[in-house]
CSV table of C-alpha atoms in Angstrom, one decimal:
chain,number,residue,atom,x,y,z
A,1293,MET,CA,23.6,21.6,8.7
A,1294,LEU,CA,21.3,24.5,9.5
A,1295,LEU,CA,17.7,23.6,10.2
A,1296,LEU,CA,14.7,25.8,9.9
A,1297,HIS,CA,12.8,26.2,13.2
A,1298,THR,CA,9.3,27.6,13.0
A,1299,ALA,CA,6.0,27.3,14.9
A,1300,ALA,CA,3.6,24.7,13.6
A,1301,PRO,CA,1.7,26.4,10.7
A,1302,ALA,CA,-2.0,26.9,10.8
A,1303,ARG,CA,-4.2,25.8,7.9
A,1304,ALA,CA,-4.7,28.6,5.4
A,1305,ALA,CA,-8.2,30.0,4.9
A,1306,THR,CA,-8.1,29.6,1.1
A,1307,LEU,CA,-6.2,27.5,-1.5
A,1308,GLY,CA,-4.5,30.6,-2.8
A,1309,GLU,CA,-3.3,31.6,0.7
A,1310,ALA,CA,-2.1,27.9,1.3
A,1311,ASN,CA,-0.1,28.0,-1.9
A,1312,ARG,CA,1.5,31.4,-1.0
A,1313,GLN,CA,2.3,30.2,2.5
A,1314,ALA,CA,3.7,26.9,1.3
A,1315,SER,CA,5.8,28.6,-1.4
A,1316,ALA,CA,7.3,31.1,1.1
A,1317,PHE,CA,8.0,28.2,3.6
A,1318,VAL,CA,9.8,26.2,0.9
A,1319,GLN,CA,11.9,29.1,-0.1
A,1320,ALA,CA,12.8,29.9,3.5
A,1321,THR,CA,13.7,26.3,4.1
A,1322,MET,CA,15.9,26.3,1.1
A,1323,ARG,CA,17.8,29.3,2.5
A,1324,ALA,CA,18.1,27.8,5.9
A,1325,GLN,CA,19.3,24.4,4.8
A,1326,ARG,CA,21.3,25.8,1.8
A,1327,ILE,CA,19.5,23.5,-0.7
A,1328,PRO,CA,20.7,24.3,-4.2
A,1329,GLY,CA,17.7,23.2,-6.2
A,1330,LEU,CA,14.1,21.9,-5.5
A,1331,GLN,CA,10.8,21.0,-7.1
A,1332,ILE,CA,7.6,20.8,-5.2
A,1333,ALA,CA,4.1,19.5,-6.2
A,1334,VAL,CA,1.0,19.5,-4.0
A,1335,ILE,CA,-1.9,17.4,-4.9
A,1336,GLN,CA,-5.3,18.0,-3.3
A,1337,ASP,CA,-8.5,16.1,-4.2
A,1338,GLY,CA,-7.0,14.6,-7.3
A,1339,GLN,CA,-5.6,17.9,-8.7
A,1340,VAL,CA,-2.2,19.4,-8.7
A,1341,VAL,CA,-2.8,22.7,-6.9
A,1342,LEU,CA,0.9,23.8,-6.5
A,1343,SER,CA,3.9,23.1,-8.8
A,1344,GLU,CA,7.0,25.1,-8.4
A,1345,SER,CA,10.7,24.9,-9.2
A,1346,HIS,CA,13.4,26.8,-7.3
A,1347,GLY,CA,17.1,27.3,-7.3
A,1348,PHE,CA,19.8,25.7,-9.4
A,1349,ALA,CA,19.9,22.2,-11.0
A,1350,ASN,CA,23.7,22.9,-11.6
A,1351,VAL,CA,25.3,25.5,-9.3
A,1352,GLU,CA,28.6,26.0,-10.9
A,1353,ASN,CA,27.0,26.7,-14.4
A,1354,HIS,CA,24.0,28.5,-13.0
A,1355,VAL,CA,21.5,26.2,-14.6
A,1356,PRO,CA,18.1,26.8,-13.1
A,1357,VAL,CA,15.7,24.0,-11.9
A,1358,THR,CA,12.7,23.9,-14.2
A,1359,ARG,CA,9.6,21.7,-14.1
A,1360,ASP,CA,11.4,19.3,-16.5
A,1361,THR,CA,14.6,18.9,-14.4
A,1362,ARG,CA,15.1,15.3,-13.5
A,1363,PHE,CA,15.9,14.3,-10.0
A,1364,PRO,CA,16.9,10.8,-8.7
A,1365,ILE,CA,14.4,9.6,-6.1
A,1366,ASN,CA,16.5,6.6,-5.0
A,1367,SER,CA,14.6,4.5,-2.5
A,1368,ALA,CA,11.2,6.2,-3.2
A,1369,THR,CA,11.5,3.9,-6.4
A,1370,LYS,CA,10.5,1.1,-4.1
A,1371,ALA,CA,6.9,2.5,-4.1
A,1372,PHE,CA,6.8,2.0,-7.8
A,1373,THR,CA,8.0,-1.5,-7.3
A,1374,GLY,CA,5.2,-2.2,-4.9
A,1375,VAL,CA,2.7,-1.0,-7.5
A,1376,ALA,CA,4.3,-3.3,-10.1
A,1377,ILE,CA,4.0,-6.3,-7.8
A,1378,MET,CA,0.4,-5.5,-7.0
A,1379,GLN,CA,-0.3,-5.2,-10.8
A,1380,LEU,CA,1.0,-8.7,-11.2
A,1381,VAL,CA,-1.1,-9.9,-8.2
A,1382,GLU,CA,-4.2,-8.5,-10.1
A,1383,ALA,CA,-3.1,-10.3,-13.2
A,1384,GLY,CA,-3.0,-13.6,-11.3
A,1385,ARG,CA,0.8,-13.9,-11.9
A,1386,VAL,CA,2.1,-13.3,-8.3
A,1387,ASP,CA,0.8,-14.4,-4.9
A,1388,LEU,CA,2.0,-12.2,-2.0
A,1389,ALA,CA,1.8,-15.2,0.3
A,1390,ALA,CA,3.8,-17.5,-2.0
A,1391,PRO,CA,7.4,-18.4,-1.2
A,1392,LEU,CA,10.3,-16.8,-3.0
A,1393,SER,CA,11.3,-20.2,-4.5
A,1394,ARG,CA,8.1,-20.3,-6.6
A,1395,TYR,CA,9.3,-17.3,-8.7
A,1396,VAL,CA,13.2,-17.3,-8.3
A,1397,ALA,CA,15.0,-20.6,-8.9
A,1398,GLY,CA,18.1,-21.7,-7.2
A,1399,VAL,CA,18.0,-19.5,-4.1
A,1400,PRO,CA,19.7,-20.9,-0.9
A,1401,GLN,CA,17.7,-23.3,1.2
A,1402,ASP,CA,17.1,-20.8,4.0
A,1403,TRP,CA,15.7,-18.2,1.5
A,1404,GLN,CA,13.2,-20.4,-0.1
A,1405,ASP,CA,10.2,-20.0,2.2
A,1406,ILE,CA,10.4,-16.2,2.5
A,1407,ARG,CA,7.1,-14.8,1.3
A,1408,VAL,CA,6.8,-12.2,-1.5
A,1409,ARG,CA,5.1,-9.8,1.0
A,1410,GLN,CA,8.0,-10.1,3.3
A,1411,LEU,CA,10.4,-8.9,0.6
A,1412,LEU,CA,8.2,-5.9,0.0
A,1413,ALA,CA,8.0,-5.0,3.7
A,1414,HIS,CA,11.6,-5.6,4.6
A,1415,THR,CA,10.8,-8.4,7.0
A,1416,SER,CA,12.6,-11.1,5.1
A,1417,GLY,CA,15.7,-11.3,7.3
A,1418,LEU,CA,18.0,-11.7,4.3
A,1419,PRO,CA,21.6,-10.4,4.3
A,1420,ASP,CA,22.0,-7.2,2.5
A,1421,LEU,CA,23.7,-6.8,-0.9
A,1422,VAL,CA,24.9,-3.4,0.0
A,1423,ASP,CA,27.0,-2.2,2.9
A,1424,GLU,CA,28.6,1.1,3.8
A,1425,HIS,CA,31.0,0.8,1.0
A,1426,GLY,CA,28.6,-0.1,-1.8
A,1427,LEU,CA,28.1,-3.6,-3.1
A,1428,VAL,CA,29.2,-6.3,-0.7
A,1429,GLY,CA,32.8,-7.3,-1.4
A,1430,GLY,CA,33.5,-4.2,-3.5
A,1431,GLY,CA,33.2,-6.0,-6.8
A,1432,SER,CA,30.5,-6.6,-9.4
A,1433,GLU,CA,26.8,-7.5,-8.8
A,1434,HIS,CA,27.6,-11.1,-9.6
A,1435,ASP,CA,30.4,-11.1,-6.9
A,1436,ALA,CA,28.0,-9.5,-4.4
A,1437,TRP,CA,25.3,-12.1,-5.0
A,1438,GLN,CA,27.9,-14.9,-4.7
A,1439,ALA,CA,29.0,-13.4,-1.3
A,1440,ILE,CA,25.6,-13.1,0.4
A,1441,ARG,CA,24.4,-16.5,-0.8
A,1442,GLN,CA,27.1,-17.9,1.5
A,1443,ARG,CA,25.9,-15.8,4.5
A,1444,PRO,CA,23.3,-16.9,7.0
A,1445,VAL,CA,20.1,-15.0,7.2
A,1446,ASP,CA,20.1,-12.1,9.7
A,1447,ALA,CA,16.8,-13.1,11.3
A,1448,PRO,CA,13.9,-15.5,10.7
A,1449,ALA,CA,11.5,-14.3,8.1
A,1450,GLY,CA,8.7,-12.1,9.6
A,1451,GLU,CA,10.6,-11.6,12.9
A,1452,ARG,CA,11.7,-8.0,12.5
A,1453,PHE,CA,11.9,-5.1,10.1
A,1454,VAL,CA,15.4,-4.5,8.6
A,1455,TYR,CA,15.8,-2.3,5.6
A,1456,ASN,CA,17.5,-4.3,2.9
A,1457,GLN,CA,18.4,-3.8,-0.7
A,1458,THR,CA,18.5,-7.6,-1.4
A,1459,ASN,CA,14.6,-7.7,-1.1
A,1460,TYR,CA,14.1,-5.3,-4.0
A,1461,ALA,CA,16.7,-6.9,-6.3
A,1462,LEU,CA,14.8,-10.2,-5.9
A,1463,LEU,CA,11.5,-8.4,-6.5
A,1464,ALA,CA,12.9,-7.1,-9.8
A,1465,GLN,CA,13.7,-10.7,-10.8
A,1466,ILE,CA,10.1,-11.7,-9.9
A,1467,ILE,CA,8.7,-8.8,-11.9
A,1468,ALA,CA,10.8,-9.7,-14.9
A,1469,GLY,CA,10.1,-13.4,-14.7
A,1470,GLN,CA,6.3,-13.0,-14.3
A,1471,SER,CA,5.8,-10.1,-16.7
A,1472,GLY,CA,8.1,-11.2,-19.5
A,1473,LEU,CA,9.7,-7.7,-19.5
A,1474,PRO,CA,12.7,-6.3,-17.9
A,1475,TYR,CA,11.9,-4.5,-14.6
A,1476,GLU,CA,12.3,-1.0,-16.0
A,1477,ALA,CA,10.3,-1.8,-19.2
A,1478,HIS,CA,7.4,-3.1,-17.1
A,1479,VAL,CA,7.4,0.0,-15.0
A,1480,ALA,CA,7.6,2.3,-18.0
A,1481,ARG,CA,4.8,0.6,-19.9
A,1482,HIS,CA,2.4,0.0,-17.0
A,1483,GLN,CA,3.0,3.0,-14.8
A,1484,PHE,CA,4.9,5.8,-16.6
A,1485,SER,CA,2.8,5.6,-19.8
A,1486,VAL,CA,-0.5,5.1,-17.9
A,1487,ALA,CA,0.0,7.9,-15.5
A,1488,GLY,CA,1.4,10.4,-18.0
A,1489,MET,CA,5.1,10.7,-16.9
A,1490,PRO,CA,7.1,11.8,-20.0
A,1491,SER,CA,10.1,12.9,-18.0
A,1492,SER,CA,10.6,9.7,-16.0
A,1493,THR,CA,13.5,7.3,-16.7
A,1494,PHE,CA,16.1,5.2,-15.0
A,1495,GLY,CA,19.8,5.7,-14.3
A,1496,ASP,CA,22.4,7.2,-11.9
A,1497,SER,CA,25.1,9.9,-11.9
A,1498,TYR,CA,27.3,8.0,-14.3
A,1499,ASP,CA,24.5,7.6,-16.9
A,1500,LEU,CA,24.1,10.4,-19.5
A,1501,ILE,CA,20.5,11.6,-18.7
A,1502,PRO,CA,19.4,14.8,-20.4
A,1503,GLY,CA,18.1,17.5,-17.9
A,1504,ALA,CA,19.3,15.6,-14.8
A,1505,ALA,CA,20.1,17.7,-11.8
A,1506,THR,CA,23.7,17.7,-10.4
A,1507,LEU,CA,23.8,16.3,-6.9
A,1508,TYR,CA,25.5,18.0,-4.0
A,1509,SER,CA,26.3,17.7,-0.3
A,1510,TYR,CA,27.9,19.5,2.5
A,1511,PHE,CA,29.4,16.3,4.0
A,1512,PRO,CA,33.2,16.2,4.4
A,1513,ARG,CA,35.2,14.4,1.7
A,1514,LYS,CA,37.2,11.3,2.7
A,1515,THR,CA,40.4,13.1,2.1
A,1516,ASP,CA,39.5,16.3,4.1
A,1517,ALA,CA,41.4,17.2,7.2
A,1518,GLN,CA,39.4,17.3,10.4
A,1519,ASP,CA,39.2,21.1,10.5
A,1520,THR,CA,38.4,21.6,6.8
A,1521,PRO,CA,35.7,24.2,6.5
A,1522,GLU,CA,32.3,22.9,5.3
A,1523,ARG,CA,31.6,23.5,1.6
A,1524,LEU,CA,29.3,22.4,-1.2
A,1525,SER,CA,30.7,19.5,-3.1
A,1526,HIS,CA,29.5,17.1,-5.9
A,1527,TRP,CA,27.9,13.9,-4.7
A,1528,PHE,CA,27.9,10.9,-7.0
A,1529,HIS,CA,25.0,8.4,-7.0
A,1530,ASP,CA,25.9,4.9,-8.2
A,1531,MET,CA,22.9,2.5,-8.7
A,1532,PRO,CA,23.8,-0.8,-10.3
A,1533,TYR,CA,21.2,-2.1,-12.8
A,1534,GLY,CA,20.2,-5.1,-10.6
A,1535,LEU,CA,19.2,-2.6,-7.9
A,1536,TRP,CA,17.1,-0.3,-10.0
A,1537,ALA,CA,13.9,-1.7,-8.4
A,1538,GLY,CA,15.2,-0.3,-5.1
A,1539,GLY,CA,16.5,3.0,-6.2
A,1540,GLY,CA,16.8,3.7,-9.9
A,1541,ILE,CA,14.2,6.2,-11.0
A,1542,GLN,CA,14.9,9.8,-12.1
A,1543,THR,CA,11.8,11.9,-12.5
A,1544,THR,CA,10.1,15.2,-11.8
A,1545,ALA,CA,7.7,16.4,-9.0
A,1546,ASP,CA,5.1,16.8,-11.7
A,1547,ASP,CA,5.5,13.3,-13.0
A,1548,VAL,CA,5.3,11.9,-9.5
A,1549,ALA,CA,2.2,14.0,-8.9
A,1550,HIS,CA,0.5,12.5,-12.0
A,1551,TRP,CA,1.4,9.1,-10.8
A,1552,LEU,CA,-0.1,9.7,-7.4
A,1553,ILE,CA,-3.2,10.9,-8.9
A,1554,ALA,CA,-3.5,7.9,-11.2
A,1555,LEU,CA,-2.7,5.6,-8.3
A,1556,SER,CA,-5.3,7.1,-6.0
A,1557,ALA,CA,-7.9,7.0,-8.8
A,1558,GLY,CA,-7.5,3.3,-9.3
A,1559,ARG,CA,-5.9,3.6,-12.8
A,1560,LEU,CA,-2.8,1.6,-11.9
A,1561,ILE,CA,-4.2,-0.9,-9.5
A,1562,SER,CA,-7.6,-1.2,-7.7
A,1563,LYS,CA,-8.4,1.1,-4.9
A,1564,ALA,CA,-8.7,-2.0,-2.7
A,1565,ASN,CA,-5.3,-3.1,-3.5
A,1566,VAL,CA,-3.9,0.5,-3.0
A,1567,ARG,CA,-5.2,0.2,0.6
A,1568,GLU,CA,-3.7,-3.2,1.0
A,1569,MET,CA,-0.4,-2.0,-0.3
A,1570,TRP,CA,-0.5,0.8,2.2
A,1571,THR,CA,-1.3,-1.5,5.2
A,1572,PRO,CA,1.7,-2.4,7.4
A,1573,GLU,CA,3.0,-5.9,7.2
A,1574,ARG,CA,2.3,-7.9,10.4
A,1575,LEU,CA,5.4,-9.4,12.1
A,1576,ASN,CA,5.3,-12.9,13.5
A,1577,ARG,CA,4.5,-11.6,17.0
A,1578,GLY,CA,1.3,-9.9,15.7
A,1579,THR,CA,2.6,-6.3,15.7
A,1580,ASP,CA,2.8,-4.0,12.7
A,1581,GLY,CA,6.0,-3.6,10.9
A,1582,ARG,CA,7.2,-0.2,9.5
A,1583,TRP,CA,6.3,-0.8,5.9
A,1584,GLY,CA,3.5,-2.0,3.7
A,1585,ALA,CA,4.2,-3.2,0.2
A,1586,GLY,CA,7.0,-0.8,-1.0
A,1587,TRP,CA,5.9,2.1,1.2
A,1588,PRO,CA,6.9,3.3,4.6
A,1589,VAL,CA,3.8,3.7,6.8
A,1590,LEU,CA,4.4,6.7,9.0
A,1591,ALA,CA,1.0,6.7,10.7
A,1592,THR,CA,-2.1,4.6,10.7
A,1593,THR,CA,-4.3,6.6,13.1
A,1594,PRO,CA,-6.1,8.9,13.4
A,1595,HIS,CA,-5.1,9.9,9.9
A,1596,ARG,CA,-2.9,7.7,7.6
A,1597,GLN,CA,0.4,9.0,6.3
A,1598,ILE,CA,2.2,6.9,3.7
A,1599,ALA,CA,5.6,7.8,2.3
A,1600,GLY,CA,8.3,7.4,-0.2
A,1601,MET,CA,11.8,8.6,0.7
A,1602,GLY,CA,15.1,8.3,-1.1
A,1603,GLY,CA,18.7,9.4,-1.0
A,1604,ALA,CA,18.1,11.8,2.0
A,1605,ARG,CA,17.0,14.3,-0.7
A,1606,ALA,CA,13.7,13.2,-2.2
A,1607,ALA,CA,10.4,12.4,-0.5
A,1608,LEU,CA,6.6,12.2,-0.9
A,1609,ILE,CA,4.0,11.8,1.7
A,1610,VAL,CA,0.4,10.9,1.1
A,1611,TYR,CA,-2.4,11.8,3.4
A,1612,PRO,CA,-5.1,9.5,1.9
A,1613,ASP,CA,-7.8,10.2,4.4
A,1614,ASP,CA,-7.4,13.9,3.7
A,1615,GLY,CA,-7.1,13.8,-0.1
A,1616,LEU,CA,-3.7,15.4,0.0
A,1617,ALA,CA,-0.1,14.5,-1.1
A,1618,VAL,CA,3.1,16.5,-1.1
A,1619,VAL,CA,6.2,15.8,-3.3
A,1620,VAL,CA,9.5,17.5,-2.7
A,1621,LEU,CA,12.6,16.6,-4.8
A,1622,THR,CA,16.0,18.2,-4.1
A,1623,ASN,CA,19.6,17.8,-5.3
A,1624,LEU,CA,21.1,18.1,-1.8
A,1625,VAL,CA,22.0,15.0,0.1
A,1626,GLY,CA,21.0,15.7,3.7
A,1627,ALA,CA,18.0,17.9,2.8
A,1628,ASN,CA,15.7,15.2,4.1
A,1629,PRO,CA,12.4,16.7,2.8
A,1630,GLN,CA,10.3,14.2,4.7
A,1631,ASP,CA,11.2,16.2,7.8
A,1632,PHE,CA,9.6,19.4,6.5
A,1633,ILE,CA,6.9,18.1,4.2
A,1634,PRO,CA,4.5,17.9,7.2
A,1635,ALA,CA,4.8,21.6,7.7
A,1636,ILE,CA,3.9,22.1,4.1
A,1637,ALA,CA,0.9,19.8,4.4
A,1638,ALA,CA,-0.4,21.6,7.4
A,1639,TYR,CA,-1.3,24.6,5.3
A,1640,TYR,CA,-3.7,22.4,3.4
A,1641,LEU,CA,-5.0,20.0,6.0
A,1642,PRO,CA,-8.2,20.6,7.8
A,1643,SER,CA,-8.1,21.8,11.3
A,1644,ARG,CA,-7.9,19.0,13.8
A,1645,THR,CA,-8.5,18.7,17.5
A,1646,PRO,CA,-6.3,16.4,19.6
């Protein structure tokens, strides 16, 4: 994979100049990394100041990306799940410090005292429903649950950070049980509708979703010979229903931007709970973990950076102390926009001294 190497950009003198530089940088990055299609939205001080679409949603049929093209955001969905749990906290239906057994019946004995906040922060120590081949055991969701219920925990709760899909499958069950709605219906009613996200839905590559981008990669196929030349190929994204809380949303950069504006304005949860959600979970030894409640925390000082990342092709980074957020959605696995979003943000961030 080709990477774009540039000097660190300086903050632009005006918003118009920042937008021009950011747009040029994005297009250069697309060429360097051979990204077929991309959407970008930049939010500054509660306003969308840049929204652009580039490239192809479907390469072979020359279908362009538009502002309405839907992209899967995979694990960035976990940020929406974090908000859903915090909404239930505000409603008095969920306690972050409560044990899992209060909300999900019949879990194995060594799962029962895991706290809700530890599920959100990936510090539960639970075995993972998903391995490198997909669902554990290669069968149905039911089979995967049966398999991991027989496995010992990987670590004591709160001992260490380990990214884990089991955590968010259990959070979906908590949300459904405490709200009286299926997970996706709760998110649609209490987030999509409130924030103004008409293009947002749930599903994967096997679902018939109007306006969805085709996914691609340059990774070799399993059947390729070792010396097969690199070429663009389809990538299929399979997200079982029970794992939607960890990776099921399909959306647009504009919709995510509207959601971030609503979140930062306190329209989804209180501003105090936004800050709590973006605070790293403490491990048993007193050090910070890598996540808050559904969100990777990239930096806490001197300026906070909070992220959502998914599928190695979609990312958002929020700079709450600077009133800035950048959303980049692509249809190339391996694009990893979280790696180049900071260069985009630098055009808008105030000058800083070390």
